[in-house]
Tab-separated table of C-alpha atoms in Angstrom:
chain	number	residue	atom	x	y	z
A	26	MET	CA	1.874	-19.535	-58.966
A	27	GLY	CA	0.133	-21.223	-56.170
A	28	GLY	CA	-1.232	-24.507	-55.400
A	29	LEU	CA	-3.053	-24.853	-58.892
A	30	ALA	CA	-0.005	-24.793	-61.246
A	31	GLY	CA	0.052	-27.607	-63.346
A	32	LYS	CA	-3.089	-29.093	-62.064
A	33	HIS	CA	-5.918	-30.477	-64.105
A	34	VAL	CA	-9.274	-29.759	-62.990
A	35	ALA	CA	-12.787	-30.720	-64.185
A	36	LEU	CA	-15.821	-28.501	-64.075
A	37	THR	CA	-19.031	-30.149	-63.769
A	38	ALA	CA	-21.434	-26.883	-64.299
A	39	SER	CA	-22.953	-25.801	-67.205
A	40	ARG	CA	-23.095	-21.958	-66.676
A	41	LYS	CA	-20.414	-19.506	-66.229
A	42	THR	CA	-17.730	-21.849	-66.983
A	43	GLU	CA	-15.760	-19.740	-69.060
A	44	GLU	CA	-15.037	-17.458	-66.176
A	45	MET	CA	-14.066	-20.312	-63.886
A	46	GLU	CA	-11.955	-21.753	-66.346
A	47	ALA	CA	-10.081	-18.149	-67.054
A	48	LEU	CA	-9.836	-18.105	-63.280
A	49	LEU	CA	-8.272	-21.612	-63.353
A	50	HIS	CA	-5.791	-20.568	-66.157
A	51	LYS	CA	-4.736	-17.466	-64.514
A	52	GLN	CA	-3.514	-19.273	-61.714
A	53	GLY	CA	-1.641	-22.035	-64.099
A	54	ALA	CA	-4.070	-24.805	-63.840
A	55	THR	CA	-5.464	-26.281	-66.993
A	56	SER	CA	-9.279	-27.705	-67.275
A	57	ALA	CA	-12.142	-29.348	-68.731
A	58	VAL	CA	-15.816	-28.748	-68.633
A	59	ARG	CA	-17.715	-31.849	-68.173
A	60	SER	CA	-21.120	-30.868	-67.605
A	61	LEU	CA	-23.107	-33.171	-65.072
A	62	GLN	CA	-25.897	-30.555	-64.383
A	63	GLY	CA	-28.266	-32.394	-66.751
A	64	THR	CA	-31.863	-30.521	-67.436
A	65	VAL	CA	-34.497	-29.066	-64.936
A	66	ILE	CA	-38.144	-28.761	-66.054
A	67	GLN	CA	-41.160	-27.228	-64.467
A	68	ASP	CA	-43.771	-30.042	-63.631
A	69	GLN	CA	-46.428	-27.137	-63.603
A	70	GLU	CA	-49.425	-29.536	-64.411
A	71	THR	CA	-48.985	-31.960	-61.251
A	72	VAL	CA	-48.021	-29.398	-58.737
A	73	THR	CA	-50.717	-27.377	-59.731
A	74	GLU	CA	-53.401	-30.007	-59.166
A	75	ALA	CA	-51.319	-30.995	-55.852
A	76	ILE	CA	-52.053	-27.243	-54.837
A	77	ILE	CA	-55.636	-27.255	-55.530
A	78	SER	CA	-56.610	-30.529	-54.030
A	79	GLY	CA	-54.563	-29.678	-51.094
A	80	LEU	CA	-56.533	-26.751	-50.287
A	81	ALA	CA	-59.362	-29.270	-49.316
A	82	THR	CA	-57.427	-30.537	-46.461
A	83	GLN	CA	-55.000	-28.449	-44.016
A	84	PRO	CA	-51.251	-29.504	-43.711
A	85	ASP	CA	-49.690	-29.475	-40.255
A	86	TRP	CA	-46.564	-28.362	-41.668
A	87	PHE	CA	-44.908	-26.905	-44.938
A	88	ILE	CA	-41.421	-27.673	-45.034
A	89	PHE	CA	-39.653	-25.310	-47.785
A	90	THR	CA	-35.929	-25.807	-49.397
A	91	THR	CA	-35.145	-23.431	-51.965
A	92	GLY	CA	-36.034	-20.092	-52.946
A	93	ILE	CA	-36.793	-20.732	-56.301
A	94	GLY	CA	-39.093	-23.383	-55.265
A	95	VAL	CA	-41.057	-21.270	-53.195
A	96	GLN	CA	-41.265	-18.518	-55.814
A	97	THR	CA	-42.555	-21.562	-58.629
A	98	LEU	CA	-45.292	-22.803	-56.204
A	99	LEU	CA	-46.750	-19.220	-55.753
A	100	ALA	CA	-46.677	-18.173	-59.369
A	101	PHE	CA	-48.431	-21.832	-60.068
A	102	ALA	CA	-50.821	-20.972	-57.626
A	103	GLU	CA	-51.457	-17.378	-58.904
A	104	GLU	CA	-51.988	-18.963	-62.348
A	105	ALA	CA	-54.522	-21.138	-61.107
A	106	GLY	CA	-56.275	-18.229	-59.581
A	107	VAL	CA	-55.564	-19.453	-55.947
A	108	LYS	CA	-52.502	-17.886	-55.006
A	109	GLU	CA	-54.368	-15.652	-52.049
A	110	ALA	CA	-56.018	-19.378	-50.860
A	111	PHE	CA	-52.726	-21.132	-50.720
A	112	ILE	CA	-50.772	-18.361	-49.108
A	113	LYS	CA	-53.618	-18.498	-46.360
A	114	GLN	CA	-53.144	-21.867	-46.191
A	115	VAL	CA	-49.372	-21.678	-45.701
A	116	ARG	CA	-49.800	-19.253	-43.031
A	117	SER	CA	-51.836	-21.269	-40.998
A	118	ALA	CA	-49.366	-24.256	-41.056
A	119	ARG	CA	-46.123	-24.360	-39.243
A	120	ILE	CA	-43.260	-23.530	-41.565
A	121	ALA	CA	-39.437	-24.949	-41.425
A	122	VAL	CA	-37.152	-23.438	-44.065
A	123	ARG	CA	-33.663	-24.524	-45.611
A	124	GLY	CA	-31.849	-21.588	-46.694
A	125	TYR	CA	-31.723	-17.855	-46.855
A	126	LYS	CA	-33.344	-17.630	-50.440
A	127	ALA	CA	-36.411	-19.747	-49.282
A	128	LYS	CA	-36.844	-17.629	-46.192
A	129	ASN	CA	-36.659	-14.272	-48.351
A	130	ALA	CA	-39.242	-15.784	-50.385
A	131	LEU	CA	-41.529	-16.254	-47.821
A	132	LEU	CA	-40.636	-12.744	-46.262
A	133	LYS	CA	-41.963	-11.229	-49.012
A	134	GLU	CA	-45.409	-12.703	-48.695
A	135	ASN	CA	-44.989	-11.979	-44.804
A	136	ILE	CA	-45.312	-15.483	-44.176
A	137	PRO	CA	-43.867	-16.564	-40.538
A	138	MET	CA	-41.245	-19.223	-40.074
A	139	ASP	CA	-40.859	-21.452	-37.161
A	140	VAL	CA	-37.814	-23.268	-37.870
A	141	VAL	CA	-35.135	-21.870	-40.083
A	142	SER	CA	-31.629	-23.572	-41.254
A	143	GLU	CA	-29.645	-20.538	-41.711
A	144	ASP	CA	-26.487	-22.406	-43.153
A	145	GLY	CA	-28.939	-23.938	-45.923
A	146	THR	CA	-27.991	-27.384	-45.143
A	147	THR	CA	-30.427	-30.290	-44.606
A	148	ALA	CA	-28.462	-31.618	-41.599
A	149	GLN	CA	-29.059	-28.349	-39.796
A	150	LEU	CA	-32.603	-28.401	-40.637
A	151	VAL	CA	-33.043	-32.169	-39.406
A	152	GLU	CA	-31.330	-31.601	-36.049
A	153	GLN	CA	-33.488	-28.606	-35.652
A	154	LEU	CA	-36.686	-30.409	-36.484
A	155	LYS	CA	-35.741	-33.409	-34.021
A	156	GLU	CA	-37.693	-31.811	-31.123
A	157	ILE	CA	-40.759	-31.653	-32.519
A	158	ASP	CA	-43.030	-34.999	-32.368
A	159	TRP	CA	-44.086	-35.884	-35.803
A	160	ASN	CA	-46.218	-38.729	-35.065
A	161	GLY	CA	-49.671	-38.219	-37.165
A	162	GLN	CA	-48.460	-34.501	-38.535
A	163	LYS	CA	-49.326	-33.893	-42.294
A	164	VAL	CA	-46.108	-32.611	-43.760
A	165	ILE	CA	-45.831	-31.150	-47.471
A	166	VAL	CA	-42.075	-30.994	-48.838
A	167	GLN	CA	-40.836	-28.366	-51.407
A	168	GLN	CA	-38.156	-30.166	-53.104
A	169	TYR	CA	-36.075	-28.859	-56.243
A	170	GLY	CA	-35.061	-31.318	-58.783
A	171	LEU	CA	-34.520	-34.243	-56.899
A	172	PRO	CA	-36.359	-35.869	-53.505
A	173	SER	CA	-34.284	-35.374	-50.223
A	174	PRO	CA	-33.666	-38.942	-49.065
A	175	THR	CA	-32.609	-37.832	-45.776
A	176	LEU	CA	-35.373	-35.652	-44.706
A	177	GLU	CA	-38.033	-37.426	-46.124
A	178	GLN	CA	-36.643	-40.568	-44.161
A	179	PHE	CA	-36.300	-38.737	-40.896
A	180	LEU	CA	-40.105	-37.470	-41.429
A	181	LYS	CA	-41.168	-40.785	-41.898
A	182	GLU	CA	-39.361	-42.693	-39.070
A	183	GLY	CA	-41.208	-39.927	-37.069
A	184	LYS	CA	-44.295	-41.521	-38.812
A	185	ALA	CA	-45.491	-38.048	-40.137
A	186	MET	CA	-47.587	-38.462	-43.560
A	187	VAL	CA	-45.374	-37.012	-46.028
A	188	SER	CA	-46.323	-35.404	-49.596
A	189	ALA	CA	-43.419	-34.254	-51.697
A	190	TRP	CA	-43.933	-31.383	-54.144
A	191	LEU	CA	-41.155	-30.976	-56.854
A	192	PRO	CA	-41.795	-27.452	-58.784
A	193	TYR	CA	-38.995	-28.648	-60.901
A	194	ILE	CA	-38.046	-32.427	-61.986
A	195	HIS	CA	-34.232	-33.163	-62.684
A	196	TYR	CA	-33.220	-35.244	-65.800
A	197	ALA	CA	-29.505	-36.443	-65.397
A	198	PRO	CA	-27.429	-36.406	-68.464
A	199	LYS	CA	-27.212	-39.531	-70.465
A	200	GLY	CA	-25.589	-42.761	-69.033
A	201	GLU	CA	-23.041	-42.461	-71.750
A	202	THR	CA	-21.912	-38.944	-71.061
A	203	ILE	CA	-21.129	-39.600	-67.371
A	204	ASP	CA	-19.501	-42.862	-68.412
A	205	LEU	CA	-16.787	-41.159	-70.383
A	206	PHE	CA	-16.508	-38.764	-67.194
A	207	LEU	CA	-16.181	-41.524	-65.005
A	208	GLU	CA	-13.475	-43.485	-67.502
A	209	GLU	CA	-11.225	-40.137	-67.439
A	210	LEU	CA	-11.486	-40.224	-63.477
A	211	LEU	CA	-11.064	-43.621	-62.264
A	212	GLU	CA	-9.248	-45.297	-65.173
A	213	LYS	CA	-7.016	-42.606	-66.997
A	214	LYS	CA	-6.825	-40.591	-63.565
A	215	GLU	CA	-6.536	-37.525	-65.344
A	216	TYR	CA	-8.091	-34.882	-62.961
A	217	ASP	CA	-6.341	-33.446	-59.629
A	218	ALA	CA	-9.708	-31.942	-58.730
A	219	VAL	CA	-13.192	-31.789	-59.439
A	220	CYS	CA	-15.521	-28.852	-58.858
A	221	PHE	CA	-19.514	-28.894	-58.386
A	222	THR	CA	-21.589	-26.115	-58.135
A	223	THR	CA	-25.047	-27.559	-57.613
A	224	ALA	CA	-26.137	-30.641	-55.393
A	225	LEU	CA	-27.364	-31.967	-58.548
A	226	GLN	CA	-24.332	-32.630	-60.075
A	227	ALA	CA	-22.925	-34.472	-57.142
A	228	LYS	CA	-26.005	-36.780	-57.209
A	229	ALA	CA	-25.868	-37.541	-61.166
A	230	LEU	CA	-22.499	-38.295	-60.558
A	231	PHE	CA	-22.581	-40.888	-57.857
A	232	ALA	CA	-25.953	-42.099	-59.124
A	233	ARG	CA	-24.468	-43.292	-62.505
A	234	ALA	CA	-21.321	-44.487	-60.397
A	235	SER	CA	-23.659	-46.736	-58.352
A	236	GLU	CA	-25.524	-48.190	-61.747
A	237	THR	CA	-22.090	-49.584	-63.036
A	238	GLY	CA	-20.782	-50.837	-59.828
A	239	ARG	CA	-18.339	-47.887	-59.417
A	240	HIS	CA	-19.338	-46.073	-56.184
A	241	GLU	CA	-16.676	-47.322	-53.690
A	242	GLN	CA	-13.965	-46.833	-56.612
A	243	LEU	CA	-15.228	-43.264	-57.072
A	244	LEU	CA	-15.221	-42.613	-52.936
A	245	HIS	CA	-12.121	-44.026	-53.019
A	246	MET	CA	-10.532	-41.710	-55.566
A	247	PHE	CA	-12.119	-38.721	-53.936
A	248	ALA	CA	-10.115	-39.753	-50.274
A	249	GLY	CA	-6.983	-40.068	-52.153
A	250	PRO	CA	-5.461	-38.224	-55.305
A	251	THR	CA	-8.347	-36.227	-56.427
A	252	VAL	CA	-9.864	-33.352	-54.583
A	253	ALA	CA	-13.996	-33.138	-54.433
A	254	CYS	CA	-14.361	-28.992	-54.553
A	255	ALA	CA	-18.072	-27.636	-53.780
A	256	VAL	CA	-19.239	-23.956	-54.302
A	257	GLY	CA	-20.686	-23.914	-51.026
A	258	LYS	CA	-22.270	-26.030	-48.111
A	259	VAL	CA	-25.125	-27.123	-49.501
A	260	THR	CA	-23.277	-28.785	-52.588
A	261	ALA	CA	-20.827	-30.007	-50.048
A	262	GLU	CA	-23.492	-31.589	-48.198
A	263	ALA	CA	-24.802	-33.665	-51.271
A	264	LEU	CA	-21.031	-34.878	-51.476
A	265	SER	CA	-21.162	-35.706	-47.705
A	266	GLU	CA	-24.340	-37.503	-48.274
A	267	GLU	CA	-22.718	-39.844	-50.891
A	268	GLY	CA	-20.188	-40.707	-48.465
A	269	VAL	CA	-17.223	-38.260	-49.735
A	270	ARG	CA	-15.565	-37.849	-46.563
A	271	ARG	CA	-13.021	-34.820	-47.927
A	272	VAL	CA	-14.641	-31.807	-49.707
A	273	ILE	CA	-13.331	-28.458	-50.134
A	274	TYR	CA	-15.598	-25.527	-50.205
A	275	PRO	CA	-15.494	-21.761	-49.219
A	276	LYS	CA	-17.536	-19.807	-46.421
A	277	LYS	CA	-19.222	-17.691	-49.155
A	278	GLU	CA	-20.759	-19.402	-51.813
A	279	ARG	CA	-19.297	-18.171	-54.865
A	280	MET	CA	-17.649	-19.496	-57.947
A	281	GLY	CA	-14.456	-17.487	-57.365
A	282	ALA	CA	-14.043	-18.269	-53.915
A	283	MET	CA	-14.119	-21.730	-54.759
A	284	ILE	CA	-11.392	-21.669	-57.159
A	285	ILE	CA	-9.471	-19.826	-54.499
A	286	GLU	CA	-10.198	-22.175	-51.624
A	287	LEU	CA	-9.029	-24.999	-53.966
A	288	GLY	CA	-5.782	-23.651	-54.835
A	289	LYS	CA	-5.016	-22.830	-50.675
A	290	PHE	CA	-5.996	-26.104	-50.256
A	291	LEU	CA	-3.752	-27.948	-53.068
A	292	GLU	CA	-0.825	-25.263	-52.038
A	293	ALA	CA	-1.169	-26.326	-48.430
């Protein structure tokens, strides 16, 4: 039945878990859903105020990181009656983009882009931005759910003036919920693999592990008996940023492809 036969896999997602479990069970694995997604809530009032007040100044750069983030900013601007003015402001600045979904959202508004990270990772975006002199540049960074320490630190080290806009704010699951999962992982050693479908899930797990003094123990576990598996390169990057050195993920970002890739790795 392949590499998944007899393996026990944790799914940290909150959606499409039945489909993923069906794929795992078909290949002989058992599974448990341990959602770490938490909740993501719009912060419309704060961001709308930032958009309106920002129209009085001219940023040198906008950096967009997600398609839904771009769409939400445009929707907030439209509701406030300033969409045309906001688009005009964005077009007059230089634009950097992480990922094809953000790129497509901007193309719909005929907004040209100067720098695009085609693989969707912050690492590639930062690499491309290293050629630019950021000293004194006014930069607005659109994030999703959580700030991006890697990107913001890079810009601040270049002496840019950075403002972060989060159209959505992520609230992690309750600490005790994650603690129960950490106990299953680290003390009971119940899982052969853990599948992550968003960066938020990975960040929530490692944030709680750090708060409770178990970050290094978690890294040791993922280096040894338990495999960290990601749905795609962006989620894999979030795990790598936490220090996980072995992350399995498919070339094409699909949940089914993730399960297949995990099976191939375990079989090998």
